[in-house]
Each structure stands twice: as structure tokens, then as C-alpha cells.
mmCIF file of C-alpha atoms in Angstrom:
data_model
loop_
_atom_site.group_PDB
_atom_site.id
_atom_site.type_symbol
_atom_site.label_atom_id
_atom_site.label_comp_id
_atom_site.label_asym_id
_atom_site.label_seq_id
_atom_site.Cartn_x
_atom_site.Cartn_y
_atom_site.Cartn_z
ATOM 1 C CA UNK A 143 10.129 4.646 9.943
ATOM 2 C CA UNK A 144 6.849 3.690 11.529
ATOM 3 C CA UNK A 145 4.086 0.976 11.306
ATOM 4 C CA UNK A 146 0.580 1.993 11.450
ATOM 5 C CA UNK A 147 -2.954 1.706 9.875
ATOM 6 C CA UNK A 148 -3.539 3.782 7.228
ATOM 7 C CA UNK A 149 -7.143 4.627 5.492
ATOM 8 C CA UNK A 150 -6.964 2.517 2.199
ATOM 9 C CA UNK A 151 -8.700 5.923 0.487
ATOM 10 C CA UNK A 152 -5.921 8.298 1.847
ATOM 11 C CA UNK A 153 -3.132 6.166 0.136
ATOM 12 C CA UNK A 154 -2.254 7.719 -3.272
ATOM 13 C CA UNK A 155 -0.894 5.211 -6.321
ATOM 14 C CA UNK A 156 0.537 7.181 -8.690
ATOM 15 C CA UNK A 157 1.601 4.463 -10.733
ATOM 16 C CA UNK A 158 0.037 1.936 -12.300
ATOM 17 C CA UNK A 159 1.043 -1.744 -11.615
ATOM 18 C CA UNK A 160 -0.470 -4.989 -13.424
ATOM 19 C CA UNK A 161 -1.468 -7.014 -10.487
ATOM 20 C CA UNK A 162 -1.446 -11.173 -11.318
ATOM 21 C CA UNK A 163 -5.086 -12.012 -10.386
ATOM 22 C CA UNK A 164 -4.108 -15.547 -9.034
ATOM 23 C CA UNK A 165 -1.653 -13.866 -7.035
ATOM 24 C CA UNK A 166 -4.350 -11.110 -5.580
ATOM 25 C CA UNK A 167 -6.864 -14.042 -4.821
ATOM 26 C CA UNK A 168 -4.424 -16.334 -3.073
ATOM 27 C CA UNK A 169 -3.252 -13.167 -0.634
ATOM 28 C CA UNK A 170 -7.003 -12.320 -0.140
ATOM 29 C CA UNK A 171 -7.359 -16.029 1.481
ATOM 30 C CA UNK A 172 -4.425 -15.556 3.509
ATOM 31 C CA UNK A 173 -5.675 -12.205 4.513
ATOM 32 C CA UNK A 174 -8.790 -13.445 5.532
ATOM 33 C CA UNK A 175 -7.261 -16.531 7.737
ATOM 34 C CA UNK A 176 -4.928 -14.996 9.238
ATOM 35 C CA UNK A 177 -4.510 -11.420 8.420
ATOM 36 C CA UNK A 178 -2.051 -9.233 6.886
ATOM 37 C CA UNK A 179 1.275 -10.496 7.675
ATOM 38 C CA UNK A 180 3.897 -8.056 6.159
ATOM 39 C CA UNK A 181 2.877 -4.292 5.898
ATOM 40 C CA UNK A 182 2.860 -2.323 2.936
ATOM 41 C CA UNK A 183 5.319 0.726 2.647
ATOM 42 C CA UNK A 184 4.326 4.173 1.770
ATOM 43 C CA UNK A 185 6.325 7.398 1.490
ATOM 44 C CA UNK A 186 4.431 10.708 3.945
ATOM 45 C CA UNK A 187 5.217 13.831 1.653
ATOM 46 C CA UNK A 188 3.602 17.122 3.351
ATOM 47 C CA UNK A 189 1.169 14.541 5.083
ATOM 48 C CA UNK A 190 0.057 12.539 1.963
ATOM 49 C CA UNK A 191 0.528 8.930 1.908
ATOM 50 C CA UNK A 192 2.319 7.823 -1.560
ATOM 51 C CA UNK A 193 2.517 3.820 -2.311
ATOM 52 C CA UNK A 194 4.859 2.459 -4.766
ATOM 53 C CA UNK A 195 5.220 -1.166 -3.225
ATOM 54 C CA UNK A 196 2.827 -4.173 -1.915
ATOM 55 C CA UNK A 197 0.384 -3.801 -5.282
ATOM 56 C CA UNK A 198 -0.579 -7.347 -4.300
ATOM 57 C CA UNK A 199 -1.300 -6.760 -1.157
ATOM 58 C CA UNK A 200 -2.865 -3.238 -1.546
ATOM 59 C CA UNK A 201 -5.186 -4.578 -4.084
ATOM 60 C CA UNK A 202 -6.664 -7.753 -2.043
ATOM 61 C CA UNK A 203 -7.552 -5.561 1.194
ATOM 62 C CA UNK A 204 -9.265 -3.112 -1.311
ATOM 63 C CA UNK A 205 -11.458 -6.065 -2.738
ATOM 64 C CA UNK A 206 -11.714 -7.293 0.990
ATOM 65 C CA UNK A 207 -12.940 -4.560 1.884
ATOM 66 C CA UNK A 208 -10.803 -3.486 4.435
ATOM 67 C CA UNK A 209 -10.958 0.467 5.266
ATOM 68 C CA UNK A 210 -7.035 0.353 6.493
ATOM 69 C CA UNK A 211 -4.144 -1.279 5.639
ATOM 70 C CA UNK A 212 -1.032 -1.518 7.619
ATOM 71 C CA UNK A 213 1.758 0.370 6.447
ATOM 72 C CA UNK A 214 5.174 0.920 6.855
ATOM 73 C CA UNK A 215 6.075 4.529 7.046
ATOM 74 C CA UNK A 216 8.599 6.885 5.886
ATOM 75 C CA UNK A 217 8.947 9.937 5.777
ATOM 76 C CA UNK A 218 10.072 11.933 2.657
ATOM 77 C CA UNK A 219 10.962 15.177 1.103
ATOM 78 C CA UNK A 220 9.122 16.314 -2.390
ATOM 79 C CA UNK A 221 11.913 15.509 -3.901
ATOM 80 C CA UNK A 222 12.381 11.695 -3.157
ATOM 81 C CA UNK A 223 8.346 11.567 -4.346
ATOM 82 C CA UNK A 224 9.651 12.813 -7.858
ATOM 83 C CA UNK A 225 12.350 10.230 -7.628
ATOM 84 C CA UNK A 226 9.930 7.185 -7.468
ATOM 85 C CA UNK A 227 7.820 9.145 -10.246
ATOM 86 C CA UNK A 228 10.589 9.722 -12.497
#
């Protein structure tokens, strides 16, 4: 696994999550005082980026209006992608 930025627009959510608004606006404070502090993960299938964790966090850099997010990396075969779709 690796940690890097990623382009917000290059990270693919395939499924949908119900973010808790108070909890999006309280992280894009935080964000904005002090930065992100834990990265997000995301799965590379045949270099796509797939995200299936950090909703909360993934959803108050987009309305920041950050352009990357920090990620943590891994890795994957198709067929661990069709696991987290399943």
C-alpha cells in the first residue's frame, strides 16, 4: 500500500453512501484548520482509482473544493473490485 494525492475527479464511487450532513460540515472545519488528518483508501484496478471508504471525508474536500485528496492505496485485481460491488 501507498499514500498519495489523488485527483478528487479520477476517484470512482460506485456506491452510493448517505453521508450525515452534520458530520460532513464538522470534518470540512477540521479540514480547513488543520487539514486532512487520516487518508482515504481506494482500491487501483488496471489504473482506476475505486473508493468504497472515507464518504465523510471524500464528500467535505469535494464541497471544499479541494482538487486532491490523500489516499491510501492498494492495489487490486478485477476481481476484488467485484467483491466490494457484490
Amino acid at each position: 500500500m501507498r499514500v498519495q494525492d489523488i485527483p478528487i475527479r479520477e476517484i470512482n464511487r460506485p456506491l452510493y453512501r448517505q453521508n450525515d450532513p452534520e458530520k460532513v460540515k464538522a470534518l470540512m472545519e477540521s479540514i480547513q484548520q488543520i487539514g486532512l488528518q487520516e487518508p482515504i483508501d481506494v482500491l487501483e484496478v488496471d489504473g482506476k482509482y475505486y473508493g468504497f471508504s472515507g464518504c465523510h471525508r471524500y464528500e467535505a474536500c469535494t464541497r471544499l473544493g479541494h482538487e486532491t485528496i490523500r489516499c491510501n492505496v492498494r492495489r487490486a485485481p478485477k476481481s476484488v473490485l467485484k467483491m466490494h460491488l457484490a
